[in-house]
XYZ file of C-alpha atoms in Angstrom:
513
model
C 40.584 -32.578 25.102
C 38.204 -29.747 24.465
C 35.322 -29.200 26.551
C 32.239 -27.987 25.123
C 30.975 -24.536 26.556
C 28.631 -24.778 29.758
C 24.955 -24.339 28.586
C 24.355 -22.263 30.878
C 26.523 -19.320 29.209
C 24.250 -19.594 25.965
C 20.740 -18.291 25.734
C 18.456 -17.645 23.208
C 15.345 -15.190 21.936
C 13.735 -14.495 18.818
C 13.263 -11.543 16.565
C 12.746 -10.716 12.535
C 14.561 -9.689 9.820
C 12.075 -8.080 7.283
C 11.934 -8.484 3.402
C 9.230 -6.779 1.948
C 5.751 -7.658 3.770
C 7.970 -10.873 4.627
C 9.133 -10.798 8.458
C 12.102 -13.289 8.195
C 12.503 -15.505 11.781
C 16.001 -14.647 13.493
C 17.582 -16.406 15.809
C 19.388 -14.198 18.503
C 22.226 -16.227 20.004
C 24.004 -14.670 23.167
C 27.193 -16.460 24.467
C 29.020 -14.855 27.564
C 32.554 -17.143 27.919
C 36.099 -17.106 29.156
C 38.194 -14.540 27.482
C 39.223 -10.989 26.671
C 36.455 -9.268 27.721
C 34.588 -7.628 24.713
C 31.157 -7.389 22.744
C 30.660 -8.688 19.490
C 27.581 -9.306 17.260
C 28.135 -11.466 13.733
C 25.504 -12.559 11.608
C 25.622 -9.886 8.866
C 24.492 -6.782 11.050
C 24.821 -3.677 9.336
C 25.965 -0.300 10.664
C 22.526 0.008 13.004
C 22.790 -3.493 13.739
C 26.961 -3.767 14.978
C 25.725 -0.003 16.923
C 23.477 -2.263 19.354
C 26.208 -3.420 21.417
C 27.058 0.544 22.479
C 23.037 1.155 22.992
C 22.371 -2.388 24.875
C 25.770 -1.454 27.008
C 24.582 2.221 27.888
C 21.263 1.151 28.994
C 22.531 -1.616 30.982
C 24.782 0.834 32.815
C 21.970 3.203 33.301
C 19.675 0.627 34.868
C 22.823 -0.404 37.339
C 23.538 -3.859 35.779
C 27.407 -4.304 35.150
C 28.593 -5.584 32.229
C 31.114 -9.041 33.014
C 34.356 -8.915 32.200
C 33.934 -11.939 29.830
C 33.711 -12.487 26.603
C 30.090 -11.646 24.964
C 29.366 -13.115 21.692
C 25.766 -12.316 19.984
C 25.156 -14.348 16.808
C 22.031 -13.626 14.822
C 20.853 -16.724 12.759
C 20.869 -17.429 10.176
C 24.142 -15.792 9.364
C 23.880 -15.513 5.893
C 20.737 -13.364 6.274
C 21.210 -9.329 5.957
C 20.012 -7.587 9.599
C 19.271 -4.086 9.099
C 17.360 -1.973 11.358
C 17.329 -0.557 14.986
C 14.563 -2.958 16.210
C 17.080 -5.736 16.966
C 18.307 -3.716 20.160
C 15.751 -5.194 22.632
C 16.359 -8.779 21.452
C 19.933 -8.413 21.784
C 19.372 -6.888 25.276
C 17.046 -9.844 26.390
C 19.406 -12.347 25.249
C 22.126 -11.054 27.268
C 20.240 -10.233 30.273
C 19.409 -14.010 30.155
C 22.612 -15.316 29.694
C 23.743 -13.388 32.620
C 20.894 -15.069 34.559
C 19.187 -12.008 35.598
C 15.993 -13.293 33.868
C 14.585 -16.581 33.075
C 16.313 -18.272 29.893
C 12.813 -20.648 29.480
C 10.502 -17.092 29.238
C 12.965 -15.323 27.116
C 12.990 -18.196 24.382
C 9.368 -18.264 24.317
C 9.299 -14.241 23.068
C 9.767 -12.441 19.868
C 11.167 -9.303 20.377
C 11.826 -6.068 18.587
C 11.995 -2.459 19.686
C 15.351 0.281 19.955
C 17.071 1.350 23.037
C 17.851 4.667 23.740
C 20.817 5.184 26.060
C 18.647 5.648 29.435
C 16.849 2.235 28.323
C 13.660 4.113 27.205
C 12.111 1.640 24.295
C 12.418 3.714 21.048
C 9.181 2.720 18.407
C 10.283 0.821 15.469
C 8.701 -0.186 12.021
C 7.406 -3.214 11.200
C 5.642 -4.248 14.278
C 2.096 -5.592 12.755
C 4.098 -7.973 10.630
C 6.053 -8.707 13.684
C 2.951 -9.605 15.266
C 1.933 -11.976 12.336
C 5.120 -13.849 12.966
C 5.535 -14.315 16.681
C 1.500 -15.710 16.337
C 2.672 -18.307 13.703
C 5.688 -19.254 15.862
C 3.555 -19.296 19.012
C 5.374 -17.019 20.597
C 5.064 -13.964 22.480
C 5.500 -10.283 21.336
C 7.741 -7.905 23.518
C 7.820 -4.748 21.914
C 7.969 -0.820 22.973
C 4.716 0.813 24.505
C 4.004 3.224 21.287
C 4.027 -0.419 19.002
C 1.864 -2.240 21.233
C -1.858 -1.428 19.737
C -0.546 -1.813 16.488
C 0.787 -4.970 17.469
C -2.219 -6.166 19.465
C -4.917 -5.385 16.817
C -4.006 -8.007 14.599
C -5.243 -10.537 17.415
C -2.388 -13.048 16.529
C -0.716 -13.372 19.978
C -0.424 -11.971 22.992
C 1.554 -8.585 23.052
C 3.362 -6.920 25.948
C 4.763 -3.400 25.287
C 6.829 -1.984 27.924
C 8.264 2.108 27.790
C 11.275 0.744 29.058
C 13.997 -2.097 29.317
C 13.676 -2.080 33.375
C 9.611 -2.602 32.756
C 10.783 -5.846 30.938
C 12.950 -6.859 33.318
C 10.542 -6.357 36.347
C 8.002 -8.470 33.947
C 10.097 -11.186 33.208
C 11.208 -11.406 37.303
C 7.501 -11.046 38.185
C 7.927 -8.177 40.462
C 5.296 -6.115 37.966
C 3.787 -7.946 35.327
C 3.214 -6.401 32.698
C -0.609 -6.308 30.883
C -1.514 -7.351 27.826
C -1.691 -4.645 25.151
C -4.946 -3.328 24.147
C -6.123 -3.441 20.026
C -5.593 0.094 18.249
C -8.834 1.374 17.658
C -10.372 0.585 14.118
C -11.291 3.851 13.000
C -13.435 5.369 9.376
C -12.350 8.497 8.510
C -15.353 9.540 5.965
C -13.763 12.974 5.644
C -15.394 16.592 5.037
C -14.869 16.841 1.166
C -18.343 16.170 -0.566
C -18.836 15.635 -4.061
C -21.974 17.893 -4.267
C -19.249 20.768 -3.642
C -18.354 20.709 -6.992
C -19.966 22.967 -9.499
C -21.469 21.355 -12.822
C -19.302 18.169 -14.063
C -21.893 15.603 -13.750
C -19.988 13.602 -16.611
C -16.973 13.612 -14.379
C -19.219 13.047 -10.864
C -20.614 9.743 -13.194
C -17.383 8.701 -14.001
C -16.071 8.753 -10.556
C -18.651 6.699 -9.502
C -18.444 3.777 -11.966
C -14.340 4.204 -11.034
C -15.270 3.360 -7.495
C -17.739 0.918 -8.241
C -15.619 -1.526 -10.203
C -12.010 -0.207 -9.631
C -11.447 1.201 -12.871
C -8.549 3.432 -13.978
C -9.793 6.991 -14.825
C -7.815 9.543 -16.897
C -9.190 13.355 -16.760
C -7.979 16.100 -19.070
C -9.052 19.376 -18.818
C -7.697 23.182 -18.784
C -6.229 24.437 -15.410
C -8.947 24.802 -12.453
C -11.800 23.203 -14.326
C -11.891 20.624 -10.841
C -9.659 17.847 -11.775
C -7.798 17.795 -8.551
C -11.256 18.730 -6.658
C -12.936 15.690 -7.833
C -10.341 13.308 -7.347
C -9.766 14.462 -3.533
C -13.604 13.715 -3.131
C -13.319 9.890 -4.612
C -12.079 8.593 -0.936
C -15.314 9.526 0.408
C -17.508 7.761 -2.146
C -15.538 4.275 -1.514
C -16.820 1.563 0.850
C -14.868 1.219 4.139
C -11.793 -1.730 3.894
C -12.937 -5.015 4.769
C -10.877 -6.507 7.632
C -8.309 -8.613 5.339
C -7.840 -5.391 3.204
C -7.260 -3.160 6.315
C -4.496 -5.832 7.133
C -3.317 -5.824 4.004
C -2.933 -2.189 4.242
C -1.976 -1.680 7.223
C 0.996 -4.086 7.063
C 2.611 -1.619 4.280
C 1.873 1.307 6.185
C 3.238 -0.256 9.572
C 6.763 -1.041 7.738
C 6.277 2.403 6.621
C 5.868 4.290 9.626
C 2.349 5.255 8.784
C 0.371 4.088 11.429
C -0.615 6.864 13.723
C -0.833 5.461 17.910
C -1.199 2.066 16.617
C -4.510 2.911 15.187
C -5.832 0.624 12.112
C -8.106 2.990 9.616
C -10.809 1.390 7.502
C -10.572 4.420 5.488
C -9.113 3.542 2.330
C -5.036 5.291 1.484
C -5.164 8.559 -0.667
C -2.066 8.756 -2.200
C -0.776 12.217 -4.269
C 2.654 12.276 -5.043
C 4.223 15.200 -6.780
C 5.404 14.673 -10.255
C 9.097 15.362 -9.185
C 8.687 12.051 -7.399
C 11.563 9.469 -8.448
C 11.027 6.148 -9.642
C 12.090 4.535 -6.215
C 9.570 6.611 -4.665
C 6.823 5.272 -6.887
C 7.289 1.964 -7.616
C 9.708 1.408 -4.261
C 13.303 0.680 -3.782
C 16.152 3.023 -2.444
C 17.865 1.731 0.917
C 16.136 -1.605 1.900
C 13.639 -1.743 -0.999
C 10.895 -0.067 0.955
C 7.470 0.593 -0.529
C 6.801 3.057 -3.074
C 3.358 5.231 -3.389
C 1.862 2.158 -5.372
C 1.983 -0.331 -2.578
C 1.253 2.783 -0.082
C -1.835 2.959 -1.863
C -3.048 -0.702 -2.116
C -6.790 -0.866 -1.923
C -6.815 3.013 -2.407
C -6.603 5.768 -4.541
C -3.084 7.070 -6.208
C -3.951 10.007 -7.683
C -1.119 11.495 -10.142
C -2.082 15.237 -10.917
C -0.184 16.669 -13.998
C 0.202 13.216 -15.305
C 2.312 14.357 -18.418
C 5.037 15.824 -16.049
C 6.085 12.575 -14.789
C 9.398 11.227 -16.122
C 8.728 8.945 -19.166
C 10.316 6.214 -17.007
C 8.104 6.430 -13.825
C 4.903 6.564 -15.960
C 6.014 3.226 -17.893
C 7.001 1.390 -14.792
C 3.009 1.533 -13.920
C 2.020 -0.704 -16.640
C 3.297 -4.025 -15.056
C 1.831 -2.932 -11.783
C -1.818 -1.894 -13.054
C -1.978 -5.714 -14.656
C -1.049 -7.617 -12.094
C -1.619 -6.035 -8.840
C 1.767 -6.537 -7.228
C 4.957 -5.151 -8.304
C 8.720 -6.917 -7.608
C 11.390 -4.674 -6.406
C 14.340 -6.179 -7.283
C 18.122 -4.932 -6.449
C 21.652 -6.153 -5.837
C 20.780 -6.948 -2.260
C 17.328 -7.268 -2.143
C 14.167 -8.833 -4.335
C 10.905 -8.403 -2.786
C 7.429 -8.215 -3.934
C 4.744 -5.885 -2.517
C 0.879 -5.608 -3.482
C -0.343 -2.345 -4.869
C -3.893 -3.305 -6.219
C -4.982 0.532 -6.454
C -7.546 2.691 -8.587
C -5.400 5.096 -10.518
C -6.658 8.795 -11.065
C -4.665 10.305 -13.341
C -5.156 14.372 -14.227
C -3.648 16.468 -16.829
C -3.770 19.718 -19.231
C -4.681 19.312 -22.826
C -1.418 20.929 -23.568
C 1.433 22.968 -21.622
C -0.364 26.381 -21.867
C -3.476 24.176 -20.532
C -5.838 26.566 -23.281
C -6.327 24.124 -25.855
C -9.942 24.006 -25.766
C -10.308 28.146 -25.414
C -10.180 28.991 -28.614
C -9.790 32.776 -27.542
C -6.930 31.933 -25.299
C -5.683 29.116 -27.581
C -1.263 29.542 -28.630
C -0.452 29.566 -31.942
C 0.298 26.135 -32.134
C -2.537 24.324 -31.251
C -3.525 21.343 -32.025
C 0.286 20.463 -32.495
C 0.889 21.644 -28.776
C -1.653 18.773 -27.630
C -0.267 16.455 -29.319
C 2.894 16.190 -28.177
C 2.009 17.049 -24.589
C -0.141 13.769 -24.510
C 1.976 12.216 -26.457
C 4.107 11.734 -23.623
C 1.581 9.569 -22.194
C 2.425 6.166 -24.457
C -0.439 4.189 -26.152
C 0.212 1.171 -24.081
C -0.381 2.738 -20.743
C -3.073 4.955 -22.186
C -4.996 1.867 -22.930
C -4.882 0.986 -19.449
C -7.126 3.608 -18.171
C -11.016 2.388 -18.320
C -12.454 6.060 -18.324
C -10.782 8.792 -20.238
C -12.827 12.204 -20.712
C -12.363 15.690 -20.959
C -13.505 17.777 -17.866
C -14.531 21.207 -19.367
C -14.092 24.840 -17.603
C -17.168 25.619 -15.220
C -18.981 29.050 -16.480
C -18.524 31.414 -14.015
C -22.717 31.760 -13.600
C -22.484 28.376 -12.125
C -19.713 29.142 -9.342
C -22.095 30.889 -7.400
C -24.941 28.400 -7.289
C -25.279 26.410 -4.082
C -24.088 22.894 -3.645
C -26.197 20.902 -5.833
C -26.180 17.301 -6.804
C -25.956 13.806 -4.899
C -23.787 14.011 -1.524
C -21.222 11.688 -1.134
C -22.874 9.753 1.297
C -25.648 9.142 -1.402
C -23.029 8.021 -4.085
C -21.259 6.018 -1.592
C -24.315 4.056 -1.061
C -25.046 3.193 -4.939
C -21.009 2.135 -4.800
C -21.766 -0.319 -1.945
C -24.763 -1.503 -3.537
C -22.575 -2.181 -6.849
C -19.825 -3.801 -4.827
C -22.340 -5.851 -2.662
C -23.703 -7.195 -6.171
C -20.531 -7.947 -7.786
C -19.101 -9.450 -4.587
C -22.186 -11.826 -4.448
C -21.418 -13.048 -8.135
C -18.151 -13.655 -7.520
C -18.856 -16.031 -4.503
C -21.192 -17.835 -6.553
C -19.010 -18.433 -9.094
C -15.950 -19.636 -6.967
C -13.793 -16.791 -7.831
C -11.490 -15.077 -5.524
C -11.658 -11.192 -7.924
C -12.406 -8.835 -5.638
C -13.663 -6.194 -8.149
C -14.865 -6.306 -11.894
C -11.751 -4.995 -12.714
C -10.113 -7.975 -11.990
C -12.188 -10.464 -13.888
C -10.635 -11.739 -16.862
C -10.713 -14.659 -19.396
C -13.848 -17.025 -19.000
C -14.475 -15.605 -15.956
C -15.358 -11.961 -17.630
C -16.891 -14.225 -20.079
C -19.551 -15.453 -17.945
C -20.042 -12.379 -16.344
C -20.091 -9.500 -19.035
C -21.186 -11.137 -22.301
C -23.424 -8.558 -23.742
C -26.659 -9.196 -25.386
C -26.927 -9.621 -29.042
C -27.662 -6.069 -29.996
C -25.138 -4.929 -27.115
C -22.463 -7.248 -28.860
C -22.844 -5.828 -32.466
C -22.443 -2.335 -31.080
C -19.275 -3.509 -29.091
C -17.408 -5.377 -32.568
C -18.675 -1.797 -34.062
C -17.047 0.428 -31.795
C -13.761 -1.856 -31.613
C -13.396 -1.430 -35.342
C -13.952 1.980 -35.622
C -11.819 3.014 -32.804
C -8.959 -0.057 -33.734
C -9.488 -1.129 -29.843
C -6.831 -3.484 -28.767
C -7.607 -6.747 -27.088
C -6.900 -5.236 -23.795
C -9.187 -2.055 -24.861
C -11.925 -4.613 -25.824
C -12.036 -6.367 -22.579
C -11.733 -2.985 -20.644
C -14.803 -2.031 -22.463
C -16.666 -5.217 -21.227
C -15.748 -4.759 -17.503
C -16.698 -1.091 -17.649
C -20.175 -1.720 -19.247
C -20.430 -4.795 -16.324
C -19.817 -2.275 -13.797
C -22.246 0.325 -15.252
C -24.933 -2.405 -15.541
C -24.363 -3.349 -11.867
C -24.997 0.173 -10.944
C -28.151 -0.057 -12.684
C -28.940 -3.116 -10.839
C -29.735 -5.360 -13.630
C -27.705 -8.527 -14.763
C -27.349 -8.486 -18.279
C -25.123 -6.399 -20.003
C -27.127 -4.180 -22.917
C -26.569 -1.676 -25.364
C -26.949 1.201 -23.312
C -24.358 0.003 -20.890
C -21.703 -0.930 -24.061
C -22.722 2.788 -25.225
C -21.561 4.630 -22.069
C -18.440 2.441 -21.224
C -17.403 3.073 -25.151
C -17.616 6.715 -25.114
C -15.166 7.091 -21.701
C -12.644 5.642 -24.081
C -12.569 8.353 -27.074
C -9.455 10.490 -25.778
C -6.590 8.996 -26.861
C -8.227 6.758 -29.842
C -5.998 6.083 -32.368
C -8.320 7.593 -34.642
C -9.152 10.274 -32.699
């Protein structure tokens, strides 16, 4: 008759496996039993997890802990969930130490751990400490992590976080020889930057468009000759956007935590600004690759995605933006992964009018004008063009204006107006019981309730829709844009001037233009 394995030889701790932003719970079971000496890790581990046994073995030897001449089996449960990454090192080491009776099994089982082990026992920082802390808090467990991840994990305030520099420090903590102090939350910072909107010479209409885009999160396309200031304008957009709210900062930081973009555990209230090169692949833009990692559109969540030289991006990459722009999230489906990432970003695109860039200069235009411009801008499909609420030409700046001192409103002044407009629209949404954040989120009956223009404005909108053959999407985008313009003016009713200005920003790419 067979006897059950002794419970004294089995220990359990917990960690997580990442599927997008979701931290899936993993139970790390370690059994030390009689048999031929060996160290096996089962439960669908990848190469990095399988190699953990050598890192753990060497780290324990560095601490003068002898490996037993027995069979060591580590099971990562659920066994059918793929396990990827080096952050499994620490929970495996803790489970083994508990199975050997060196540290308390009860205390280890009440923890959730992640971290990579160096061969000398030092704990190496890993990705995903922030979502792991949330998972630990939901389960009522304490989080154990490397020292470099402590500030990041503690910021969320979901659970007690103990951050150690080495495995030896954690052993001393569990044995009460040198208890660790809970990690302090990372500092919340707001980087206002040094780029001011007043430094841009001229381009008053473009500055106005930036202000409207910032107030309602309206996507903007700027078309102009090389050197007209398109990139300079886009770089100053973060300076006029309001800081991230606490929920937005958490959403954005979770994505950046998975991508290793949080510096020293500090959480920033500044909205992200991403500007990938036009040679970026589809996986880099929308997400994918090994482990289905987040792409640029998700890294720009709650912030700005600037795509310079817009028509130079591969057509397939541009077309993948259409659905995320509408839904605010992207589903990355791969053979071994199917994950969803949020991506509510403000898209700013810049393009030259043609390949040579001199279409608007009669003295320098090529002999293929205007066909060259039509072919070049034709790389942007109609459905994608229709998703830009604001489309405007950015003319060259006169040489005489370049020597003038900084003029116009500073970024701080514009930011105050944007913040005022956002306060108005957010109060309106709260009064209506809507979870929309900005005017660009409004649709259906909500849009009808907040943006129906007066009689004269309605008449102008219908005439513009017929003249420029606006699609239903374009019609509603004009309404959203007009609503934001009215909020910037501090008025409740959308009227003719607001409709006229909104329509004026949609002439580029109009079907009969």
